[in-house]
mmCIF file of N, CA and C and ligand atoms in Angstrom:
data_model
loop_
_atom_site.group_PDB
_atom_site.id
_atom_site.type_symbol
_atom_site.label_atom_id
_atom_site.label_comp_id
_atom_site.label_asym_id
_atom_site.label_seq_id
_atom_site.Cartn_x
_atom_site.Cartn_y
_atom_site.Cartn_z
ATOM 1 N N MET A 29 78.808 93.272 111.420
ATOM 2 C CA MET A 29 78.984 93.000 110.002
ATOM 3 C C MET A 29 80.063 93.907 109.426
ATOM 4 N N LYS A 30 80.721 93.417 108.372
ATOM 5 C CA LYS A 30 81.770 94.202 107.723
ATOM 6 C C LYS A 30 81.517 94.254 106.207
ATOM 7 N N LEU A 31 82.039 95.327 105.601
ATOM 8 C CA LEU A 31 82.060 95.397 104.137
ATOM 9 C C LEU A 31 83.520 95.326 103.702
ATOM 10 N N ILE A 32 83.823 94.317 102.905
ATOM 11 C CA ILE A 32 85.184 94.183 102.376
ATOM 12 C C ILE A 32 85.177 94.727 100.952
ATOM 13 N N ILE A 33 86.051 95.676 100.707
ATOM 14 C CA ILE A 33 86.228 96.199 99.350
ATOM 15 C C ILE A 33 87.579 95.676 98.878
ATOM 16 N N ALA A 34 87.550 94.892 97.817
ATOM 17 C CA ALA A 34 88.792 94.271 97.332
ATOM 18 C C ALA A 34 89.039 94.666 95.885
ATOM 19 N N ILE A 35 90.204 95.273 95.641
ATOM 20 C CA ILE A 35 90.564 95.672 94.278
ATOM 21 C C ILE A 35 91.572 94.645 93.764
ATOM 22 N N VAL A 36 91.198 93.986 92.674
ATOM 23 C CA VAL A 36 92.073 92.934 92.132
ATOM 24 C C VAL A 36 92.338 93.204 90.656
ATOM 25 N N GLN A 37 93.333 92.531 90.135
ATOM 26 C CA GLN A 37 93.624 92.698 88.717
ATOM 27 C C GLN A 37 92.562 91.971 87.889
ATOM 28 N N LYS A 38 92.320 92.538 86.692
ATOM 29 C CA LYS A 38 91.292 91.980 85.803
ATOM 30 C C LYS A 38 91.525 90.496 85.541
ATOM 31 N N GLU A 39 92.810 90.126 85.424
ATOM 32 C CA GLU A 39 93.163 88.742 85.092
ATOM 33 C C GLU A 39 92.683 87.749 86.158
ATOM 34 N N ASP A 40 92.533 88.233 87.389
ATOM 35 C CA ASP A 40 92.147 87.338 88.491
ATOM 36 C C ASP A 40 90.654 87.396 88.798
ATOM 37 N N SER A 41 89.941 88.296 88.145
ATOM 38 C CA SER A 41 88.587 88.565 88.621
ATOM 39 C C SER A 41 87.611 87.416 88.366
ATOM 40 N N ASN A 42 87.729 86.739 87.225
ATOM 41 C CA ASN A 42 86.758 85.664 86.955
ATOM 42 C C ASN A 42 86.936 84.487 87.901
ATOM 43 N N LYS A 43 88.212 84.126 88.153
ATOM 44 C CA LYS A 43 88.390 82.981 89.052
ATOM 45 C C LYS A 43 88.043 83.351 90.491
ATOM 46 N N LEU A 44 88.263 84.600 90.856
ATOM 47 C CA LEU A 44 87.852 85.009 92.202
ATOM 48 C C LEU A 44 86.324 84.993 92.320
ATOM 49 N N GLN A 45 85.655 85.442 91.278
ATOM 50 C CA GLN A 45 84.190 85.419 91.273
ATOM 51 C C GLN A 45 83.685 83.983 91.449
ATOM 52 N N ARG A 46 84.313 83.051 90.722
ATOM 53 C CA ARG A 46 83.892 81.641 90.846
ATOM 54 C C ARG A 46 84.159 81.113 92.256
ATOM 55 N N ALA A 47 85.312 81.533 92.824
ATOM 56 C CA ALA A 47 85.652 81.075 94.187
ATOM 57 C C ALA A 47 84.652 81.615 95.208
ATOM 58 N N PHE A 48 84.169 82.842 94.999
ATOM 59 C CA PHE A 48 83.149 83.388 95.902
ATOM 60 C C PHE A 48 81.893 82.520 95.847
ATOM 61 N N VAL A 49 81.461 82.205 94.633
ATOM 62 C CA VAL A 49 80.230 81.401 94.481
ATOM 63 C C VAL A 49 80.426 80.038 95.144
ATOM 64 N N LYS A 50 81.582 79.418 94.864
ATOM 65 C CA LYS A 50 81.864 78.090 95.412
ATOM 66 C C LYS A 50 81.855 78.103 96.947
ATOM 67 N N ASN A 51 82.332 79.185 97.530
ATOM 68 C CA ASN A 51 82.421 79.278 98.996
ATOM 69 C C ASN A 51 81.207 79.959 99.631
ATOM 70 N N ASN A 52 80.164 80.124 98.803
ATOM 71 C CA ASN A 52 78.912 80.723 99.298
ATOM 72 C C ASN A 52 79.129 82.129 99.868
ATOM 73 N N ILE A 53 79.951 82.912 99.176
ATOM 74 C CA ILE A 53 80.225 84.295 99.585
ATOM 75 C C ILE A 53 79.509 85.216 98.605
ATOM 76 N N ARG A 54 78.665 86.093 99.131
ATOM 77 C CA ARG A 54 77.936 87.023 98.254
ATOM 78 C C ARG A 54 78.813 88.215 97.920
ATOM 79 N N ALA A 55 78.826 88.590 96.645
ATOM 80 C CA ALA A 55 79.711 89.683 96.239
ATOM 81 C C ALA A 55 79.107 90.469 95.089
ATOM 82 N N THR A 56 79.511 91.715 94.989
ATOM 83 C CA THR A 56 79.164 92.551 93.835
ATOM 84 C C THR A 56 80.451 92.956 93.154
ATOM 85 N N LYS A 57 80.439 92.795 91.823
ATOM 86 C CA LYS A 57 81.655 93.035 91.037
ATOM 87 C C LYS A 57 81.501 94.346 90.262
ATOM 88 N N LEU A 58 82.483 95.203 90.380
ATOM 89 C CA LEU A 58 82.448 96.490 89.674
ATOM 90 C C LEU A 58 83.657 96.592 88.752
ATOM 91 N N SER A 59 83.448 97.160 87.584
ATOM 92 C CA SER A 59 84.584 97.429 86.692
ATOM 93 C C SER A 59 85.166 98.777 87.093
ATOM 94 N N THR A 60 86.455 98.786 87.421
ATOM 95 C CA THR A 60 87.074 100.016 87.922
ATOM 96 C C THR A 60 88.382 100.301 87.174
ATOM 97 N N THR A 61 88.940 101.437 87.463
ATOM 98 C CA THR A 61 90.190 101.847 86.810
ATOM 99 C C THR A 61 91.164 102.327 87.870
ATOM 100 N N GLY A 62 92.387 101.822 87.826
ATOM 101 C CA GLY A 62 93.404 102.255 88.785
ATOM 102 C C GLY A 62 93.757 103.717 88.563
ATOM 103 N N GLY A 63 93.845 104.464 89.640
ATOM 104 C CA GLY A 63 94.113 105.898 89.542
ATOM 105 C C GLY A 63 95.515 106.214 89.079
ATOM 106 N N PHE A 64 96.435 105.281 89.229
ATOM 107 C CA PHE A 64 97.828 105.540 88.875
ATOM 108 C C PHE A 64 98.125 105.082 87.445
ATOM 109 N N LEU A 65 97.803 103.825 87.156
ATOM 110 C CA LEU A 65 98.123 103.272 85.829
ATOM 111 C C LEU A 65 97.032 103.527 84.802
ATOM 112 N N SER A 66 95.858 103.915 85.253
ATOM 113 C CA SER A 66 94.702 104.085 84.366
ATOM 114 C C SER A 66 94.364 102.812 83.610
ATOM 115 N N GLN A 67 94.676 101.663 84.232
ATOM 116 C CA GLN A 67 94.316 100.393 83.605
ATOM 117 C C GLN A 67 93.092 99.836 84.309
ATOM 118 N N GLY A 68 92.327 99.068 83.567
ATOM 119 C CA GLY A 68 91.131 98.471 84.148
ATOM 120 C C GLY A 68 91.490 97.495 85.257
ATOM 121 N N ASN A 69 90.779 97.554 86.353
ATOM 122 C CA ASN A 69 90.881 96.515 87.369
ATOM 123 C C ASN A 69 89.466 96.217 87.852
ATOM 124 N N THR A 70 89.346 95.342 88.829
ATOM 125 C CA THR A 70 88.016 94.926 89.280
ATOM 126 C C THR A 70 87.900 95.138 90.783
ATOM 127 N N THR A 71 86.793 95.704 91.198
ATOM 128 C CA THR A 71 86.550 95.903 92.627
ATOM 129 C C THR A 71 85.360 95.048 93.045
ATOM 130 N N PHE A 72 85.579 94.240 94.071
ATOM 131 C CA PHE A 72 84.488 93.436 94.633
ATOM 132 C C PHE A 72 84.049 94.052 95.953
ATOM 133 N N MET A 73 82.738 94.108 96.165
ATOM 134 C CA MET A 73 82.184 94.499 97.462
ATOM 135 C C MET A 73 81.569 93.248 98.078
ATOM 136 N N VAL A 74 82.021 92.931 99.272
ATOM 137 C CA VAL A 74 81.524 91.731 99.947
ATOM 138 C C VAL A 74 81.016 92.127 101.333
ATOM 139 N N GLY A 75 79.738 91.971 101.561
ATOM 140 C CA GLY A 75 79.170 92.183 102.896
ATOM 141 C C GLY A 75 79.177 90.845 103.613
ATOM 142 N N THR A 76 79.756 90.831 104.812
ATOM 143 C CA THR A 76 79.891 89.535 105.485
ATOM 144 C C THR A 76 79.889 89.683 107.010
ATOM 145 N N ALA A 77 79.570 88.596 107.679
ATOM 146 C CA ALA A 77 79.569 88.606 109.149
ATOM 147 C C ALA A 77 81.002 88.788 109.662
ATOM 148 N N ASP A 78 81.124 89.419 110.826
ATOM 149 C CA ASP A 78 82.465 89.662 111.400
ATOM 150 C C ASP A 78 83.307 88.384 111.428
ATOM 151 N N GLU A 79 82.669 87.286 111.823
ATOM 152 C CA GLU A 79 83.444 86.046 111.989
ATOM 153 C C GLU A 79 83.843 85.394 110.656
ATOM 154 N N SER A 80 83.300 85.914 109.544
ATOM 155 C CA SER A 80 83.658 85.348 108.231
ATOM 156 C C SER A 80 84.714 86.168 107.495
ATOM 157 N N VAL A 81 85.126 87.291 108.088
ATOM 158 C CA VAL A 81 86.063 88.178 107.379
ATOM 159 C C VAL A 81 87.352 87.439 107.016
ATOM 160 N N ASP A 82 87.903 86.683 107.956
ATOM 161 C CA ASP A 82 89.178 85.987 107.690
ATOM 162 C C ASP A 82 89.025 84.984 106.545
ATOM 163 N N LYS A 83 87.898 84.287 106.539
ATOM 164 C CA LYS A 83 87.653 83.300 105.472
ATOM 165 C C LYS A 83 87.593 84.009 104.100
ATOM 166 N N VAL A 84 86.870 85.136 104.054
ATOM 167 C CA VAL A 84 86.747 85.865 102.776
ATOM 168 C C VAL A 84 88.118 86.375 102.329
ATOM 169 N N LEU A 85 88.880 86.937 103.269
ATOM 170 C CA LEU A 85 90.215 87.457 102.902
ATOM 171 C C LEU A 85 91.118 86.327 102.411
ATOM 172 N N LYS A 86 90.948 85.143 102.996
ATOM 173 C CA LYS A 86 91.754 83.991 102.581
ATOM 174 C C LYS A 86 91.418 83.588 101.137
ATOM 175 N N VAL A 87 90.123 83.611 100.818
ATOM 176 C CA VAL A 87 89.705 83.277 99.442
ATOM 177 C C VAL A 87 90.281 84.307 98.466
ATOM 178 N N ILE A 88 90.198 85.596 98.851
ATOM 179 C CA ILE A 88 90.716 86.653 97.973
ATOM 180 C C ILE A 88 92.229 86.469 97.770
ATOM 181 N N LYS A 89 92.918 86.230 98.870
ATOM 182 C CA LYS A 89 94.378 86.052 98.793
ATOM 183 C C LYS A 89 94.744 84.859 97.907
ATOM 184 N N GLY A 90 93.972 83.795 98.042
ATOM 185 C CA GLY A 90 94.260 82.575 97.283
ATOM 186 C C GLY A 90 94.087 82.725 95.780
ATOM 187 N N GLU A 91 93.303 83.711 95.357
ATOM 188 C CA GLU A 91 93.014 83.848 93.923
ATOM 189 C C GLU A 91 93.672 85.071 93.288
ATOM 190 N N SER A 92 94.436 85.848 94.061
ATOM 191 C CA SER A 92 95.005 87.094 93.526
ATOM 192 C C SER A 92 96.521 87.014 93.453
ATOM 193 N N LYS A 93 97.035 87.344 92.290
ATOM 194 C CA LYS A 93 98.485 87.249 92.075
ATOM 195 C C LYS A 93 99.083 88.634 91.862
ATOM 196 N N ALA A 94 100.234 88.887 92.470
ATOM 197 C CA ALA A 94 100.963 90.129 92.153
ATOM 198 C C ALA A 94 101.658 89.950 90.803
ATOM 199 N N ARG A 95 101.701 91.000 90.007
ATOM 200 C CA ARG A 95 102.360 90.925 88.700
ATOM 201 C C ARG A 95 103.227 92.157 88.491
ATOM 202 N N GLU A 96 104.250 91.969 87.660
ATOM 203 C CA GLU A 96 105.099 93.120 87.362
ATOM 204 C C GLU A 96 104.653 93.772 86.069
ATOM 205 N N GLU A 97 104.608 95.081 86.083
ATOM 206 C CA GLU A 97 104.227 95.848 84.888
ATOM 207 C C GLU A 97 105.336 96.842 84.598
ATOM 208 N N TYR A 98 105.469 97.184 83.353
ATOM 209 C CA TYR A 98 106.402 98.252 82.984
ATOM 210 C C TYR A 98 105.583 99.456 82.562
ATOM 211 N N MET A 99 105.923 100.611 83.063
ATOM 212 C CA MET A 99 105.185 101.797 82.658
ATOM 213 C C MET A 99 106.130 102.947 82.414
ATOM 214 N N ASN A 100 105.663 103.841 81.542
ATOM 215 C CA ASN A 100 106.438 105.028 81.227
ATOM 216 C C ASN A 100 106.030 106.124 82.210
ATOM 217 N N PRO A 101 106.950 106.573 83.068
ATOM 218 C CA PRO A 101 106.551 107.540 84.097
ATOM 219 C C PRO A 101 105.926 108.805 83.519
ATOM 220 N N ASN A 102 106.351 109.218 82.335
ATOM 221 C CA ASN A 102 105.776 110.440 81.758
ATOM 222 C C ASN A 102 104.327 110.264 81.352
ATOM 223 N N MET A 103 103.973 109.022 80.952
ATOM 224 C CA MET A 103 102.591 108.779 80.544
ATOM 225 C C MET A 103 101.648 109.039 81.712
ATOM 226 N N VAL A 104 102.113 108.725 82.925
ATOM 227 C CA VAL A 104 101.257 108.890 84.104
ATOM 228 C C VAL A 104 101.087 110.362 84.439
ATOM 229 N N THR A 105 102.194 111.104 84.397
ATOM 230 C CA THR A 105 102.106 112.501 84.849
ATOM 231 C C THR A 105 101.649 113.456 83.753
ATOM 232 N N THR A 106 102.055 113.171 82.488
ATOM 233 C CA THR A 106 101.720 114.135 81.436
ATOM 234 C C THR A 106 100.733 113.593 80.410
ATOM 235 N N GLY A 107 100.610 112.250 80.326
ATOM 236 C CA GLY A 107 99.755 111.671 79.291
ATOM 237 C C GLY A 107 100.469 111.518 77.958
ATOM 238 N N PHE A 108 101.748 111.917 77.893
ATOM 239 C CA PHE A 108 102.506 111.823 76.642
ATOM 240 C C PHE A 108 103.701 110.892 76.809
ATOM 241 N N ASP A 109 103.978 110.119 75.762
ATOM 242 C CA ASP A 109 105.185 109.297 75.760
ATOM 243 C C ASP A 109 106.345 110.177 75.322
ATOM 244 N N MET A 110 107.210 110.536 76.280
ATOM 245 C CA MET A 110 108.322 111.427 75.941
ATOM 246 C C MET A 110 109.632 110.658 75.825
ATOM 247 N N GLY A 111 109.527 109.359 75.545
ATOM 248 C CA GLY A 111 110.704 108.561 75.265
ATOM 249 C C GLY A 111 111.545 108.210 76.480
ATOM 250 N N SER A 112 111.007 108.365 77.684
ATOM 251 C CA SER A 112 111.809 108.030 78.860
ATOM 252 C C SER A 112 111.795 106.515 79.084
ATOM 253 N N GLN A 113 112.760 106.042 79.858
ATOM 254 C CA GLN A 113 112.896 104.612 80.125
ATOM 255 C C GLN A 113 111.693 104.099 80.924
ATOM 256 N N PRO A 114 111.133 102.959 80.508
ATOM 257 C CA PRO A 114 110.048 102.400 81.310
ATOM 258 C C PRO A 114 110.565 101.935 82.685
ATOM 259 N N VAL A 115 109.756 102.053 83.695
ATOM 260 C CA VAL A 115 110.145 101.569 85.024
ATOM 261 C C VAL A 115 109.232 100.414 85.417
ATOM 262 N N LYS A 116 109.828 99.510 86.215
ATOM 263 C CA LYS A 116 109.084 98.314 86.616
ATOM 264 C C LYS A 116 108.324 98.603 87.909
ATOM 265 N N ILE A 117 107.044 98.233 87.946
ATOM 266 C CA ILE A 117 106.303 98.359 89.201
ATOM 267 C C ILE A 117 105.577 97.039 89.479
ATOM 268 N N THR A 118 105.393 96.776 90.734
ATOM 269 C CA THR A 118 104.673 95.557 91.107
ATOM 270 C C THR A 118 103.237 95.925 91.457
ATOM 271 N N VAL A 119 102.317 95.371 90.691
ATOM 272 C CA VAL A 119 100.903 95.607 90.974
ATOM 273 C C VAL A 119 100.415 94.455 91.838
ATOM 274 N N GLY A 120 99.800 94.808 92.951
ATOM 275 C CA GLY A 120 99.426 93.813 93.951
ATOM 276 C C GLY A 120 98.478 92.796 93.435
ATOM 277 N N GLY A 121 98.576 91.704 93.917
ATOM 278 C CA GLY A 121 97.634 90.783 94.408
ATOM 279 C C GLY A 121 96.290 91.456 94.583
ATOM 280 N N ALA A 122 95.991 91.792 95.753
ATOM 281 C CA ALA A 122 94.702 92.417 96.061
ATOM 282 C C ALA A 122 94.914 93.524 97.085
ATOM 283 N N THR A 123 94.199 94.628 96.882
ATOM 284 C CA THR A 123 94.189 95.716 97.861
ATOM 285 C C THR A 123 92.827 95.661 98.545
ATOM 286 N N CYS A 124 92.837 95.424 99.853
ATOM 287 C CA CYS A 124 91.569 95.178 100.553
ATOM 288 C C CYS A 124 91.329 96.190 101.669
ATOM 289 N N PHE A 125 90.111 96.649 101.770
ATOM 290 C CA PHE A 125 89.680 97.505 102.871
ATOM 291 C C PHE A 125 88.566 96.756 103.611
ATOM 292 N N VAL A 126 88.630 96.770 104.930
ATOM 293 C CA VAL A 126 87.572 96.143 105.731
ATOM 294 C C VAL A 126 86.893 97.248 106.536
ATOM 295 N N LEU A 127 85.619 97.491 106.231
ATOM 296 C CA LEU A 127 84.895 98.612 106.839
ATOM 297 C C LEU A 127 83.761 98.099 107.730
ATOM 298 N N PRO A 128 83.501 98.794 108.829
ATOM 299 C CA PRO A 128 82.342 98.404 109.633
ATOM 300 C C PRO A 128 81.045 98.792 108.923
ATOM 301 N N VAL A 129 80.035 97.963 109.072
ATOM 302 C CA VAL A 129 78.725 98.252 108.465
ATOM 303 C C VAL A 129 77.765 98.640 109.587
ATOM 304 N N GLU A 130 77.191 99.822 109.478
ATOM 305 C CA GLU A 130 76.297 100.280 110.538
ATOM 306 C C GLU A 130 74.951 99.558 110.473
ATOM 307 N N GLU A 131 74.470 99.391 109.258
ATOM 308 C CA GLU A 131 73.163 98.748 109.082
ATOM 309 C C GLU A 131 73.172 97.968 107.780
ATOM 310 N N PHE A 132 72.464 96.843 107.758
ATOM 311 C CA PHE A 132 72.351 96.051 106.528
ATOM 312 C C PHE A 132 70.895 95.652 106.368
ATOM 313 N N LYS A 133 70.314 95.989 105.244
ATOM 314 C CA LYS A 133 68.901 95.636 105.021
ATOM 315 C C LYS A 133 68.752 95.067 103.626
ATOM 316 N N ARG A 134 67.887 94.063 103.512
ATOM 317 C CA ARG A 134 67.497 93.574 102.179
ATOM 318 C C ARG A 134 65.987 93.564 102.147
ATOM 319 N N PHE A 135 65.432 94.180 101.138
ATOM 320 C CA PHE A 135 63.962 94.244 101.039
ATOM 321 C C PHE A 135 63.464 93.377 99.906
HETATM 322 P P1 2BA B 202 96.687 101.859 90.322
HETATM 323 O O1 2BA B 202 96.342 103.112 91.042
HETATM 324 O O2 2BA B 202 96.629 101.900 88.838
HETATM 325 O O3 2BA B 202 98.159 101.448 90.803
HETATM 326 C C1 2BA B 202 98.843 100.355 90.197
HETATM 327 C C2 2BA B 202 100.179 100.130 90.887
HETATM 328 O O4 2BA B 202 100.995 101.289 90.663
HETATM 329 C C3 2BA B 202 100.092 99.995 92.409
HETATM 330 O O5 2BA B 202 99.830 98.651 92.753
HETATM 331 C C4 2BA B 202 101.466 100.451 92.842
HETATM 332 O O6 2BA B 202 102.439 99.421 92.661
HETATM 333 C C5 2BA B 202 101.788 101.540 91.836
HETATM 334 N N1 2BA B 202 101.428 102.875 92.334
HETATM 335 C C6 2BA B 202 100.196 103.366 92.586
HETATM 336 N N2 2BA B 202 100.255 104.641 92.999
HETATM 337 C C7 2BA B 202 101.556 104.969 92.999
HETATM 338 C C8 2BA B 202 102.284 106.173 93.305
HETATM 339 N N3 2BA B 202 101.648 107.282 93.697
HETATM 340 N N4 2BA B 202 103.641 106.153 93.183
HETATM 341 C C9 2BA B 202 104.272 105.038 92.785
HETATM 342 N N5 2BA B 202 103.664 103.878 92.464
HETATM 343 C C10 2BA B 202 102.315 103.841 92.572
HETATM 344 P P2 2BA B 202 98.929 98.360 94.039
HETATM 345 O O7 2BA B 202 99.399 99.183 95.203
HETATM 346 O O8 2BA B 202 98.921 96.883 94.221
HETATM 347 O O9 2BA B 202 97.471 98.885 93.684
HETATM 348 C C11 2BA B 202 96.653 98.221 92.721
HETATM 349 C C12 2BA B 202 95.375 99.004 92.529
HETATM 350 O O10 2BA B 202 94.659 99.024 93.776
HETATM 351 C C13 2BA B 202 95.579 100.485 92.198
HETATM 352 O O11 2BA B 202 95.757 100.673 90.809
HETATM 353 C C14 2BA B 202 94.286 101.120 92.700
HETATM 354 O O12 2BA B 202 93.222 100.899 91.770
HETATM 355 C C15 2BA B 202 94.006 100.286 93.958
HETATM 356 N N6 2BA B 202 94.540 100.904 95.169
HETATM 357 C C16 2BA B 202 95.742 100.694 95.735
HETATM 358 N N7 2BA B 202 95.879 101.398 96.865
HETATM 359 C C17 2BA B 202 94.742 102.083 97.030
HETATM 360 C C18 2BA B 202 94.277 103.005 98.012
HETATM 361 N N8 2BA B 202 95.036 103.358 99.085
HETATM 362 N N9 2BA B 202 93.053 103.538 97.852
HETATM 363 C C19 2BA B 202 92.275 103.203 96.805
HETATM 364 N N10 2BA B 202 92.654 102.328 95.835
HETATM 365 C C20 2BA B 202 93.877 101.779 95.945
#
């Protein structure tokens, strides 16, 4: 068994949640914050059989879009807007980790 941790943008989270339900994929949705931009994002935890990992990743990929954001570099490092030029960054689609699960129990 594997645990997939998928961090997606807030804008994609509702449709991804619906796609999980439609595809009979069990998931837990957490409200999270990106460590770099300090913007809200969504983290899904999906416990799944080894042979279903590719299917789950495909569903995640199908519902997650990369977007461009502009940010003030000083806001990230100092917390203050010091009038510097905003820089463009591409925020992913989805950032996914696939972890082995030692034990899975439901009581
Ligand atoms: P944030 O940490 O807010 O990062 C948002 C975007 O800012 C990143 O998009 C990346 O384009 C850029 N970025 C992040 N750290 C950077 C740095 N040190 N220098 C320059 N640019 C940087 P993504 O890479 O697509 O990440 C989207 C979100 O996924 C992240 O939001 C974070 O919540 C999560 N994430 C990404 N990589 C991770 C990792 N290795 N471990 C844990 N969470 C991760």
